[in-house]
Short mmCIF file of C-alpha atoms in Angstrom, two decimals:
data_model
loop_
_atom_site.label_atom_id
_atom_site.label_comp_id
_atom_site.label_asym_id
_atom_site.label_seq_id
_atom_site.Cartn_x
_atom_site.Cartn_y
_atom_site.Cartn_z
CA MET A 563 -52.06 42.32 -41.04
CA SER A 564 -53.41 40.59 -43.65
CA GLN A 565 -54.83 43.69 -45.59
CA ALA A 566 -58.60 42.63 -45.79
CA PHE A 567 -58.71 40.94 -42.34
CA GLY A 568 -57.08 44.33 -40.49
CA ASP A 569 -59.91 46.46 -42.80
CA ALA A 570 -62.84 44.04 -41.24
CA THR A 571 -61.22 44.14 -37.49
CA ALA A 572 -60.29 47.68 -37.63
CA VAL A 573 -61.50 49.55 -34.56
CA GLU A 574 -61.46 53.66 -33.71
CA ARG A 575 -60.92 54.78 -30.06
CA VAL A 576 -63.56 57.37 -29.25
CA ALA A 577 -62.91 57.86 -25.31
CA ALA A 578 -61.03 56.19 -22.68
CA GLY A 579 -61.88 52.33 -22.74
CA ARG A 580 -64.67 53.13 -25.49
CA TYR A 581 -63.73 52.38 -29.48
CA ARG A 582 -66.21 51.96 -32.00
CA GLY A 583 -66.00 48.87 -35.03
CA THR A 584 -67.93 47.44 -37.58
CA ILE A 585 -69.17 43.91 -38.03
CA HIS A 586 -68.33 43.67 -42.21
CA ASP A 587 -70.78 42.21 -44.23
CA GLY A 588 -68.67 38.79 -46.12
CA TRP A 589 -67.07 37.62 -42.47
CA ASP A 590 -70.54 35.43 -42.15
CA ILE A 591 -72.29 31.86 -42.21
CA GLY A 592 -75.59 32.58 -42.95
CA GLY A 593 -75.41 36.06 -42.20
CA ASN A 594 -74.33 35.98 -38.97
CA ALA A 595 -70.42 36.74 -38.31
CA ASN A 596 -67.93 34.11 -37.61
CA GLY A 597 -67.45 33.95 -33.92
CA GLY A 598 -63.56 34.08 -34.37
CA TYR A 599 -63.66 37.19 -36.67
CA VAL A 600 -66.04 38.59 -33.84
CA LEU A 601 -63.38 38.04 -31.42
CA ALA A 602 -60.93 39.24 -32.94
CA ILE A 603 -62.48 42.67 -33.35
CA GLY A 604 -63.04 42.84 -29.38
CA VAL A 605 -59.46 42.00 -29.57
CA ARG A 606 -58.36 44.52 -31.53
CA ALA A 607 -59.95 47.09 -28.66
CA MET A 608 -58.28 45.14 -25.64
CA ALA A 609 -55.07 45.02 -27.26
CA GLU A 610 -54.90 48.64 -28.12
CA GLU A 611 -55.47 49.70 -24.33
CA ALA A 612 -53.30 47.38 -23.04
CA GLY A 613 -50.53 48.26 -25.68
CA ARG A 614 -49.59 44.57 -26.00
CA PRO A 615 -50.63 41.67 -27.63
CA PRO A 616 -52.90 38.74 -26.33
CA LEU A 617 -51.59 35.92 -24.33
CA THR A 618 -54.77 34.25 -23.69
CA ILE A 619 -58.68 34.96 -24.55
CA THR A 620 -61.78 34.00 -23.38
CA ALA A 621 -65.48 34.96 -25.46
CA HIS A 622 -68.54 33.56 -23.80
CA TYR A 623 -70.38 34.40 -27.20
CA LEU A 624 -74.46 35.59 -26.09
CA SER A 625 -76.64 36.53 -29.13
CA PRO A 626 -75.80 35.89 -33.22
CA ALA A 627 -73.92 39.09 -34.76
CA PRO A 628 -75.47 40.20 -37.82
CA PRO A 629 -72.80 42.80 -39.85
CA GLY A 630 -73.08 46.35 -38.66
CA PRO A 631 -71.88 49.42 -36.77
CA CYS A 632 -70.81 47.82 -33.07
CA GLU A 633 -69.28 49.12 -29.67
CA LEU A 634 -66.38 48.04 -27.93
CA VAL A 635 -66.48 48.52 -24.30
CA VAL A 636 -63.02 47.86 -22.23
CA GLU A 637 -62.36 47.61 -18.43
CA THR A 638 -58.94 47.36 -17.72
CA VAL A 639 -58.75 45.04 -14.61
CA ARG A 640 -55.50 45.18 -13.69
CA HIS A 641 -52.13 46.50 -15.50
CA GLY A 642 -49.32 44.94 -14.55
CA ARG A 643 -45.39 45.41 -15.19
CA ARG A 644 -45.73 42.50 -17.42
CA LEU A 645 -48.97 41.43 -18.23
CA VAL A 646 -52.69 43.61 -18.71
CA THR A 647 -55.98 41.68 -17.65
CA SER A 648 -59.03 43.38 -19.22
CA THR A 649 -62.47 42.71 -20.27
CA ALA A 650 -64.22 43.67 -23.25
CA ALA A 651 -68.21 44.33 -23.52
CA LEU A 652 -69.23 43.72 -27.64
CA VAL A 653 -72.36 45.30 -27.87
CA GLN A 654 -74.50 46.35 -30.92
CA GLY A 655 -77.70 48.40 -30.44
CA ASP A 656 -78.38 47.85 -26.92
CA ARG A 657 -77.71 44.09 -27.47
CA GLU A 658 -74.24 42.58 -25.88
CA LEU A 659 -73.31 40.12 -28.52
CA MET A 660 -69.90 38.75 -27.16
CA ARG A 661 -68.18 39.41 -23.67
CA VAL A 662 -64.72 38.65 -23.47
CA LEU A 663 -61.72 38.18 -20.56
CA GLY A 664 -57.87 37.86 -21.84
CA THR A 665 -54.93 38.94 -20.22
CA PHE A 666 -51.96 40.21 -22.24
CA GLY A 667 -48.57 40.43 -22.91
CA GLN A 668 -45.22 39.14 -24.48
CA PRO A 669 -44.10 35.47 -24.53
CA ALA A 670 -40.87 35.26 -22.80
CA ASP A 671 -37.42 34.39 -23.56
CA SER A 672 -37.30 31.53 -21.72
CA PRO A 673 -34.67 28.87 -21.96
CA ILE A 674 -36.58 25.84 -20.87
CA THR A 675 -39.20 23.93 -23.44
CA ALA A 676 -40.19 20.25 -24.19
CA LEU A 677 -43.16 19.92 -26.59
CA THR A 678 -44.24 16.08 -26.51
CA ALA A 679 -45.80 16.70 -30.38
CA GLY A 680 -45.06 18.24 -33.65
CA PRO A 681 -47.40 20.02 -36.16
CA PRO A 682 -49.75 18.17 -37.63
CA GLN A 683 -48.31 15.13 -40.71
CA LEU A 684 -49.65 17.15 -43.95
CA PRO A 685 -49.59 16.77 -47.84
CA ASP A 686 -48.01 20.19 -48.81
CA TYR A 687 -50.38 23.17 -49.34
CA ALA A 688 -51.34 22.78 -52.99
CA ASN A 689 -52.03 18.58 -52.76
CA CYS A 690 -54.56 19.15 -49.97
CA VAL A 691 -58.00 20.11 -50.78
CA ILE A 692 -60.05 23.70 -51.47
CA GLY A 693 -61.83 24.06 -47.41
CA SER A 694 -64.93 25.39 -49.15
CA ASP A 695 -65.35 26.52 -52.87
CA PRO A 696 -66.58 30.13 -52.68
CA SER A 697 -68.77 30.20 -55.47
CA ASP A 698 -71.09 27.78 -54.05
CA PRO A 699 -74.29 28.89 -52.66
CA GLN A 700 -74.01 26.80 -50.16
CA VAL A 701 -70.71 27.97 -48.90
CA PRO A 702 -70.58 30.39 -46.18
CA GLN A 703 -69.78 33.54 -47.00
CA ILE A 704 -66.36 33.69 -45.18
CA ALA A 705 -64.87 30.96 -47.49
CA ALA A 706 -64.38 34.04 -50.29
CA GLN A 707 -61.86 35.44 -47.49
CA LEU A 708 -60.08 32.49 -46.71
CA ALA A 709 -58.13 29.60 -48.67
CA ILE A 710 -58.24 26.99 -46.13
CA ARG A 711 -56.45 23.65 -47.12
CA LEU A 712 -58.07 20.68 -45.88
CA ARG A 713 -56.22 17.20 -45.19
CA PRO A 714 -57.87 14.79 -48.26
CA GLY A 715 -60.36 12.79 -46.53
CA ASP A 716 -61.39 15.69 -44.43
CA ASP A 717 -63.86 17.34 -46.93
CA GLY A 718 -65.80 13.85 -47.12
CA PHE A 719 -68.66 15.29 -44.97
CA ARG A 720 -69.46 17.31 -47.61
CA ARG A 721 -70.43 14.45 -49.75
CA GLY A 722 -72.06 12.46 -46.73
CA GLN A 723 -69.16 10.18 -46.22
CA PRO A 724 -67.28 11.79 -43.57
CA SER A 725 -64.15 10.37 -42.16
CA GLY A 726 -65.30 8.68 -38.80
CA ILE A 727 -62.96 10.79 -36.75
CA ALA A 728 -63.96 13.94 -35.07
CA GLU A 729 -60.78 15.19 -36.55
CA HIS A 730 -59.96 17.99 -38.98
CA ALA A 731 -56.59 19.06 -40.23
CA GLY A 732 -55.16 21.71 -43.07
CA TRP A 733 -53.51 24.37 -44.02
CA PHE A 734 -54.72 28.01 -43.37
CA SER A 735 -54.17 31.51 -45.37
CA PHE A 736 -56.22 34.54 -45.74
CA ALA A 737 -57.38 34.73 -49.32
CA ASP A 738 -54.87 38.12 -50.13
CA GLY A 739 -52.18 35.57 -48.87
CA GLY A 740 -51.26 38.58 -46.24
CA PRO A 741 -49.57 37.95 -42.62
CA ILE A 742 -51.69 36.54 -39.68
CA ASP A 743 -50.36 38.10 -36.30
CA GLU A 744 -51.55 37.21 -32.64
CA ILE A 745 -54.94 38.89 -33.66
CA GLY A 746 -55.17 36.91 -36.58
CA LEU A 747 -54.80 33.69 -34.74
CA LEU A 748 -58.06 33.99 -32.70
CA LEU A 749 -59.83 33.92 -36.31
CA VAL A 750 -57.48 30.70 -37.12
CA VAL A 751 -59.18 29.11 -34.71
CA ASP A 752 -62.42 28.92 -35.20
CA ALA A 753 -62.20 29.08 -39.20
CA PHE A 754 -62.37 25.32 -40.40
CA PRO A 755 -65.67 23.37 -40.84
CA PRO A 756 -66.40 21.97 -37.12
CA ALA A 757 -64.19 18.74 -36.31
CA VAL A 758 -67.63 17.15 -35.09
CA PHE A 759 -69.27 16.70 -38.97
CA SER A 760 -66.40 13.77 -39.84
CA SER A 761 -67.52 12.46 -36.55
CA GLY A 762 -70.37 10.41 -38.49
CA LEU A 763 -72.59 11.89 -35.92
CA PRO A 764 -76.19 13.18 -37.30
CA VAL A 765 -74.74 16.91 -35.77
CA GLY A 766 -76.31 20.39 -37.61
CA TRP A 767 -75.06 23.77 -36.65
CA VAL A 768 -73.00 23.73 -33.43
CA PRO A 769 -73.29 27.10 -31.61
CA THR A 770 -70.14 28.46 -29.39
CA VAL A 771 -70.96 28.83 -25.94
CA GLU A 772 -67.28 29.70 -24.81
CA LEU A 773 -63.85 30.09 -26.94
CA THR A 774 -60.28 30.18 -25.12
CA VAL A 775 -57.50 30.88 -27.58
CA HIS A 776 -54.07 30.27 -26.00
CA ILE A 777 -51.92 32.44 -27.79
CA ARG A 778 -48.28 30.95 -27.55
CA ALA A 779 -45.98 32.58 -30.44
CA ARG A 780 -46.52 35.00 -32.96
CA PRO A 781 -46.64 33.41 -35.98
CA ALA A 782 -43.54 33.34 -38.93
CA PRO A 783 -44.52 34.21 -42.06
CA GLY A 784 -46.97 31.38 -44.42
CA PRO A 785 -49.79 29.36 -43.98
CA LEU A 786 -50.35 27.71 -41.03
CA ARG A 787 -50.68 24.06 -40.40
CA CYS A 788 -53.74 23.59 -38.05
CA VAL A 789 -55.68 20.16 -36.27
CA PHE A 790 -59.04 20.38 -34.65
CA ARG A 791 -60.47 17.39 -32.74
CA THR A 792 -63.53 16.61 -30.69
CA ARG A 793 -62.92 14.02 -28.87
CA PHE A 794 -66.36 14.47 -26.47
CA VAL A 795 -69.70 14.25 -27.00
CA ALA A 796 -72.51 14.11 -24.64
CA GLY A 797 -74.89 16.25 -22.14
CA GLY A 798 -75.54 17.97 -25.05
CA MET A 799 -72.22 19.78 -25.22
CA LEU A 800 -68.32 19.18 -27.40
CA GLU A 801 -65.19 20.33 -26.81
CA GLU A 802 -63.19 21.10 -30.06
CA ASP A 803 -59.70 21.69 -29.62
CA GLY A 804 -57.40 23.04 -32.04
CA GLU A 805 -53.43 23.27 -32.64
CA VAL A 806 -51.97 25.99 -34.69
CA TRP A 807 -47.95 25.67 -36.03
CA ASP A 808 -46.44 28.25 -38.20
CA SER A 809 -43.52 27.11 -40.71
CA ASP A 810 -41.15 27.68 -38.44
CA ASP A 811 -42.72 24.29 -36.60
CA ARG A 812 -43.18 26.26 -33.62
CA LEU A 813 -46.62 26.13 -31.92
CA VAL A 814 -48.50 28.97 -31.98
CA ALA A 815 -51.94 28.71 -30.67
CA GLN A 816 -53.94 26.49 -28.64
CA SER A 817 -57.62 26.64 -28.23
CA ARG A 818 -60.59 25.16 -26.95
CA GLN A 819 -63.97 25.58 -27.29
CA LEU A 820 -67.61 24.54 -25.92
CA ALA A 821 -70.33 24.31 -28.09
CA LEU A 822 -73.93 23.33 -28.29
CA THR A 823 -74.79 19.85 -29.71
CA PRO A 824 -78.43 20.32 -31.09
CA ARG A 825 -81.02 18.99 -28.60
CA THR A 826 -82.68 16.73 -31.30
CA PRO A 827 -80.56 15.65 -34.21
CA MET B 553 -70.92 18.70 -1.21
CA SER B 554 -68.25 17.75 1.43
CA GLN B 555 -69.02 19.51 4.33
CA ALA B 556 -65.54 21.54 5.40
CA PHE B 557 -65.41 22.47 1.37
CA GLY B 558 -68.79 24.22 1.70
CA ASP B 559 -67.84 25.54 5.20
CA ALA B 560 -64.66 26.71 3.42
CA THR B 561 -66.20 28.23 0.21
CA ALA B 562 -69.48 29.90 1.61
CA VAL B 563 -70.94 32.85 0.74
CA GLU B 564 -73.76 35.31 1.89
CA ARG B 565 -75.38 37.89 -0.25
CA VAL B 566 -75.50 41.30 1.17
CA ALA B 567 -76.95 43.26 -2.05
CA ALA B 568 -77.85 42.57 -5.66
CA GLY B 569 -74.75 41.10 -7.09
CA ARG B 570 -72.76 41.57 -3.59
CA TYR B 571 -71.62 38.58 -1.76
CA ARG B 572 -69.13 38.00 1.63
CA GLY B 573 -66.88 35.02 1.67
CA THR B 574 -63.70 33.78 3.41
CA ILE B 575 -60.25 32.85 1.70
CA HIS B 576 -60.01 30.03 4.73
CA ASP B 577 -56.41 28.88 6.41
CA GLY B 578 -55.94 25.95 5.44
CA TRP B 579 -56.31 25.52 1.64
CA ASP B 580 -52.79 27.28 0.67
CA ILE B 581 -49.68 26.27 -0.53
CA GLY B 582 -47.05 28.48 1.02
CA GLY B 583 -49.53 30.85 2.60
CA ASN B 584 -51.36 31.49 -0.59
CA ALA B 585 -54.86 29.76 -1.00
CA ASN B 586 -54.68 26.99 -3.95
CA GLY B 587 -56.31 28.72 -7.07
CA GLY B 588 -59.05 26.14 -7.61
CA TYR B 589 -60.47 26.72 -4.06
CA VAL B 590 -60.49 30.53 -4.65
CA LEU B 591 -62.69 29.93 -7.67
CA ALA B 592 -64.74 28.05 -5.86
CA ILE B 593 -65.80 30.47 -3.85
CA GLY B 594 -66.34 33.28 -6.63
CA VAL B 595 -68.50 30.36 -8.42
CA ARG B 596 -70.53 29.73 -6.33
CA ALA B 597 -71.60 33.59 -5.80
CA MET B 598 -72.17 33.45 -9.36
CA ALA B 599 -74.21 29.85 -9.19
CA GLU B 600 -76.39 31.77 -6.31
CA GLU B 601 -77.19 34.90 -8.38
CA ALA B 602 -77.73 32.73 -11.72
CA GLY B 603 -79.96 30.05 -9.96
CA ARG B 604 -77.61 27.40 -12.27
CA PRO B 605 -74.82 25.39 -11.96
CA PRO B 606 -71.56 26.30 -13.61
CA LEU B 607 -71.02 24.59 -17.24
CA THR B 608 -68.03 26.62 -18.69
CA ILE B 609 -66.11 29.07 -15.99
CA THR B 610 -62.81 31.01 -16.85
CA ALA B 611 -60.68 32.57 -14.63
CA HIS B 612 -57.71 35.36 -14.59
CA TYR B 613 -55.46 34.93 -11.65
CA LEU B 614 -54.77 38.79 -10.56
CA SER B 615 -52.32 38.42 -7.06
CA PRO B 616 -51.89 35.53 -4.53
CA ALA B 617 -54.89 34.93 -2.35
CA PRO B 618 -53.97 35.26 1.36
CA PRO B 619 -56.81 34.18 4.16
CA GLY B 620 -58.94 37.01 4.87
CA PRO B 621 -62.54 38.07 4.05
CA CYS B 622 -63.33 38.83 0.56
CA GLU B 623 -65.56 39.97 -1.55
CA LEU B 624 -67.89 39.11 -4.63
CA VAL B 625 -69.11 41.44 -7.33
CA VAL B 626 -71.28 39.35 -9.51
CA GLU B 627 -72.53 41.21 -12.56
CA THR B 628 -75.28 38.85 -15.01
CA VAL B 629 -73.97 39.57 -18.53
CA ARG B 630 -76.91 37.63 -19.91
CA HIS B 631 -79.64 35.88 -18.61
CA GLY B 632 -81.57 33.39 -20.69
CA ARG B 633 -83.72 30.72 -20.76
CA ARG B 634 -81.50 28.04 -20.85
CA LEU B 635 -78.26 29.86 -20.12
CA VAL B 636 -77.24 32.61 -17.36
CA THR B 637 -73.51 34.41 -18.24
CA SER B 638 -72.05 36.69 -15.59
CA THR B 639 -68.83 37.91 -14.19
CA ALA B 640 -67.36 37.75 -10.68
CA ALA B 641 -64.73 40.14 -9.01
CA LEU B 642 -62.78 38.88 -5.87
CA VAL B 643 -61.64 42.09 -4.03
CA GLN B 644 -59.85 41.91 -0.64
CA GLY B 645 -59.86 45.31 0.46
CA ASP B 646 -58.89 47.21 -2.10
CA ARG B 647 -56.86 44.65 -4.27
CA GLU B 648 -58.60 42.57 -6.74
CA LEU B 649 -57.48 39.02 -7.04
CA MET B 650 -59.40 37.44 -9.67
CA ARG B 651 -61.53 37.77 -12.50
CA VAL B 652 -64.17 35.13 -13.57
CA LEU B 653 -66.53 35.10 -16.52
CA GLY B 654 -69.05 31.87 -16.68
CA THR B 655 -71.87 30.63 -18.05
CA PHE B 656 -74.27 28.99 -16.26
CA GLY B 657 -76.94 26.52 -17.02
CA GLN B 658 -77.41 22.42 -16.70
CA PRO B 659 -76.41 20.05 -19.31
CA ALA B 660 -79.10 18.55 -21.87
CA ASP B 661 -80.67 15.23 -22.22
CA SER B 662 -79.34 14.64 -25.62
CA PRO B 663 -79.48 11.43 -27.58
CA ILE B 664 -76.22 12.14 -29.43
CA THR B 665 -73.58 11.05 -27.35
CA ALA B 666 -69.75 10.05 -28.93
CA LEU B 667 -66.45 9.51 -27.34
CA THR B 668 -63.37 8.77 -28.05
CA ALA B 669 -61.39 8.03 -24.51
CA GLY B 670 -62.28 6.65 -21.59
CA PRO B 671 -61.31 6.97 -17.55
CA PRO B 672 -57.76 6.77 -17.36
CA GLN B 673 -56.30 3.04 -16.68
CA LEU B 674 -55.60 2.63 -12.74
CA PRO B 675 -54.93 0.82 -9.81
CA ASP B 676 -57.70 0.96 -7.26
CA TYR B 677 -57.83 3.71 -4.60
CA ALA B 678 -56.52 1.74 -2.28
CA ASN B 679 -53.39 0.59 -4.25
CA CYS B 680 -52.48 4.08 -5.26
CA VAL B 681 -49.62 5.89 -3.88
CA ILE B 682 -50.92 8.77 -0.97
CA GLY B 683 -50.72 12.43 -3.02
CA SER B 684 -48.84 13.92 -0.06
CA ASP B 685 -48.14 13.39 3.60
CA PRO B 686 -50.20 16.11 5.29
CA SER B 687 -47.67 15.49 7.93
CA ASP B 688 -44.27 16.80 6.10
CA PRO B 689 -43.64 19.90 7.12
CA GLN B 690 -42.91 20.51 3.34
CA VAL B 691 -46.04 19.58 1.88
CA PRO B 692 -48.59 22.57 0.82
CA GLN B 693 -51.07 23.02 3.87
CA ILE B 694 -54.34 21.66 1.38
CA ALA B 695 -53.01 18.33 1.37
CA ALA B 696 -54.47 17.71 5.00
CA GLN B 697 -58.20 18.61 3.50
CA LEU B 698 -57.95 16.45 0.42
CA ALA B 699 -57.22 12.39 -0.26
CA ILE B 700 -55.80 11.99 -3.74
CA ARG B 701 -54.16 9.24 -4.23
CA LEU B 702 -51.46 9.20 -7.14
CA ARG B 703 -50.77 6.95 -9.63
CA PRO B 704 -47.56 4.44 -8.61
CA GLY B 705 -44.79 6.59 -10.21
CA ASP B 706 -46.15 10.02 -10.48
CA ASP B 707 -45.01 10.63 -7.08
CA GLY B 708 -41.14 10.00 -8.61
CA PHE B 709 -40.53 13.80 -8.52
CA ARG B 710 -40.78 13.78 -4.84
CA ARG B 711 -37.93 11.71 -4.64
CA GLY B 712 -35.95 13.24 -7.78
CA GLN B 713 -36.89 10.33 -9.69
CA PRO B 714 -39.64 12.19 -12.17
CA SER B 715 -41.05 9.48 -15.09
CA GLY B 716 -39.58 11.95 -17.68
CA ILE B 717 -43.51 12.19 -18.96
CA ALA B 718 -45.12 15.51 -18.06
CA GLU B 719 -48.77 13.29 -16.87
CA HIS B 720 -50.20 12.64 -13.39
CA ALA B 721 -53.08 10.84 -12.73
CA GLY B 722 -54.80 9.34 -9.65
CA TRP B 723 -57.81 9.32 -7.60
CA PHE B 724 -59.90 12.75 -6.11
CA SER B 725 -61.54 12.25 -2.43
CA PHE B 726 -61.78 15.00 0.10
CA ALA B 727 -60.76 14.20 3.35
CA ASP B 728 -64.21 14.05 4.41
CA GLY B 729 -65.26 12.02 2.37
CA GLY B 730 -68.12 13.66 1.09
CA PRO B 731 -69.64 14.71 -2.12
CA ILE B 732 -68.21 16.71 -4.99
CA ASP B 733 -70.71 18.68 -6.84
CA GLU B 734 -70.48 20.75 -9.66
CA ILE B 735 -68.13 23.71 -8.08
CA GLY B 736 -66.37 21.16 -6.21
CA LEU B 737 -64.68 20.03 -9.55
CA LEU B 738 -63.40 23.53 -10.00
CA LEU B 739 -61.14 22.68 -7.33
CA VAL B 740 -60.26 19.24 -8.37
CA VAL B 741 -58.57 19.87 -11.56
CA ASP B 742 -56.28 22.37 -9.75
CA ALA B 743 -55.47 20.33 -6.72
CA PHE B 744 -52.79 17.48 -8.18
CA PRO B 745 -48.97 18.52 -8.26
CA PRO B 746 -48.30 20.52 -12.09
CA ALA B 747 -47.96 17.64 -14.60
CA VAL B 748 -44.67 19.32 -15.49
CA PHE B 749 -42.66 18.38 -12.23
CA SER B 750 -42.47 15.05 -13.76
CA SER B 751 -41.45 16.03 -16.78
CA GLY B 752 -37.48 16.19 -15.79
CA LEU B 753 -37.39 19.76 -16.84
CA PRO B 754 -35.98 22.43 -13.86
CA VAL B 755 -39.99 23.73 -13.09
CA GLY B 756 -40.02 25.66 -9.69
CA TRP B 757 -43.68 27.11 -8.85
CA VAL B 758 -45.65 27.35 -12.14
CA PRO B 759 -48.17 30.61 -11.41
CA THR B 760 -51.65 30.08 -13.17
CA VAL B 761 -52.49 32.84 -15.34
CA GLU B 762 -56.39 31.61 -16.79
CA LEU B 763 -57.95 27.96 -16.16
CA THR B 764 -60.89 26.94 -17.99
CA VAL B 765 -63.02 24.49 -16.43
CA HIS B 766 -65.92 22.59 -19.07
CA ILE B 767 -68.38 21.23 -16.17
CA ARG B 768 -70.06 18.12 -18.29
CA ALA B 769 -71.70 16.34 -16.01
CA ARG B 770 -72.44 16.61 -12.25
CA PRO B 771 -70.17 13.71 -10.99
CA ALA B 772 -72.19 10.23 -9.34
CA PRO B 773 -70.84 9.42 -5.62
CA GLY B 774 -67.37 8.12 -4.97
CA PRO B 775 -63.55 9.22 -5.31
CA LEU B 776 -63.27 10.58 -9.09
CA ARG B 777 -60.73 9.43 -11.74
CA CYS B 778 -58.50 12.29 -13.24
CA VAL B 779 -55.51 12.88 -15.20
CA PHE B 780 -53.79 16.24 -15.90
CA ARG B 781 -51.15 16.57 -19.21
CA THR B 782 -48.66 19.25 -19.73
CA ARG B 783 -48.07 18.83 -23.63
CA PHE B 784 -46.27 22.19 -24.94
CA VAL B 785 -43.65 24.16 -22.43
CA ALA B 786 -42.09 26.98 -24.70
CA GLY B 787 -42.11 31.38 -24.63
CA GLY B 788 -42.03 30.83 -21.19
CA MET B 789 -45.67 29.37 -20.41
CA LEU B 790 -47.33 26.03 -20.43
CA GLU B 791 -50.54 24.24 -20.58
CA GLU B 792 -52.18 21.91 -18.34
CA ASP B 793 -55.19 19.90 -19.57
CA GLY B 794 -57.25 17.88 -17.28
CA GLU B 795 -60.19 14.89 -17.46
CA VAL B 796 -61.91 13.96 -14.67
CA TRP B 797 -63.87 10.72 -14.59
CA ASP B 798 -66.55 9.98 -12.23
CA SER B 799 -67.74 6.15 -10.62
CA ASP B 800 -69.93 5.59 -13.76
CA ASP B 801 -67.56 6.50 -16.21
CA ARG B 802 -68.91 9.76 -17.38
CA LEU B 803 -66.53 12.47 -18.36
CA VAL B 804 -67.18 15.53 -15.63
CA ALA B 805 -65.09 17.94 -16.37
CA GLN B 806 -62.35 19.41 -18.80
CA SER B 807 -59.83 21.84 -17.84
CA ARG B 808 -56.90 23.71 -19.00
CA GLN B 809 -54.90 26.27 -17.59
CA LEU B 810 -52.09 28.69 -19.17
CA ALA B 811 -49.45 28.95 -16.35
CA LEU B 812 -46.16 30.58 -16.17
CA THR B 813 -42.77 28.77 -16.33
CA PRO B 814 -40.22 30.84 -14.12
CA ARG B 815 -37.69 32.42 -16.77
CA THR B 816 -34.62 31.39 -14.93
CA PRO B 817 -34.59 27.65 -13.66
#
């Protein structure tokens, strides 16, 4: 995987089901680490314990995650022949920041295939627009780690000209160009600006309550094509659905998160 | 809530975080209880412990659930002012059948609302077709508890004439006509015949690995309009996405599950 991402999500096994990691500086938005990045740390510990890559992962976010050392407490719920189910608690000091429930295993060789949609139609990587300029002090720190390119127009919200449709599409790559593995996909699905920013709604910070990611295949090399959509904003909540496609036109991940809208705009 | 459903999902608190329940006969498919029904038992214990209704729930299914007594072990992960996060293990004898991670709380009064879609277009309840005839011995036992009506054509797979589109829509009601609360929605999203049955693929039993449900509002009285779609079958897996709408045209639940396709058709 990407060297920088691998280093920033490394975990060390200190006892059965107990790992140490570090929430690194530079993967944050205003001092709090990106949710997909924090999830990747937890799932590296779970995947090592399970001996398999993640298949379906759900995280519930309990508290913002400042940089610093953290501990992962992994409980194996069921160790089956094909699938392993486990939970992880990510703890900093005496505060739990995130709880994860996941099932691990390899996708199967199955002759049954049917896809009703393909990757999003996008201009080439070079003809998409830089997601965020890392030299802009307004831009989240994590932007320097990534080389996201947005579909032209999906960056309009930054200039007060939202497209009016809560959909963002574009390319994902790490800034170091390194490969994206199953655990990298957990970051990919939480790395774009929230789709609701283009809706035209007066929406500010949208804290994630829950994020579920289905890993559908290990990505082939190269940047990934992604699309994220919010269809329903109501009751103080919104969902954001994501799809991620690799250079072989294969669906590699689906995601959905539930986030809170601010109570007052 | 519906009397029959309430009785079949009742739990009794026996100690802090420990509940007893019963997986009732008659809510099964071929002797194994419906996944949404089993989830409702677990979430009743979690909701009682949290003192709040469910907002986002994820279940990982570990083993089929035969009828009989069961125990729920609930761990409160975080008890916040607005939201409570907890886990539950549903155990029968010394075997855990299901692990749940959920966050509980009330939807907020928020002035920010945007919906890009409405309820599925359906004929009136009376003009839709009976989901399953409970007197047919081929039909799952649970059919007798429900009064599902499918959109005409979505029942074609039963006669070897699948519509060719992996989408099922229709009305949900309990057979006793009783109200559907937040916990009832957990059954609603897993009660229709799998959408993939209408795809034309040679697909048999599709065991659920993981089911996530977002409760977006408490349903108004009356039957609910539902739509379920499978868009991607690949790598031995498929997702099924659900939307549930109430009689006030409000989105009350969104669901997604990851299921396995048989390795050989």
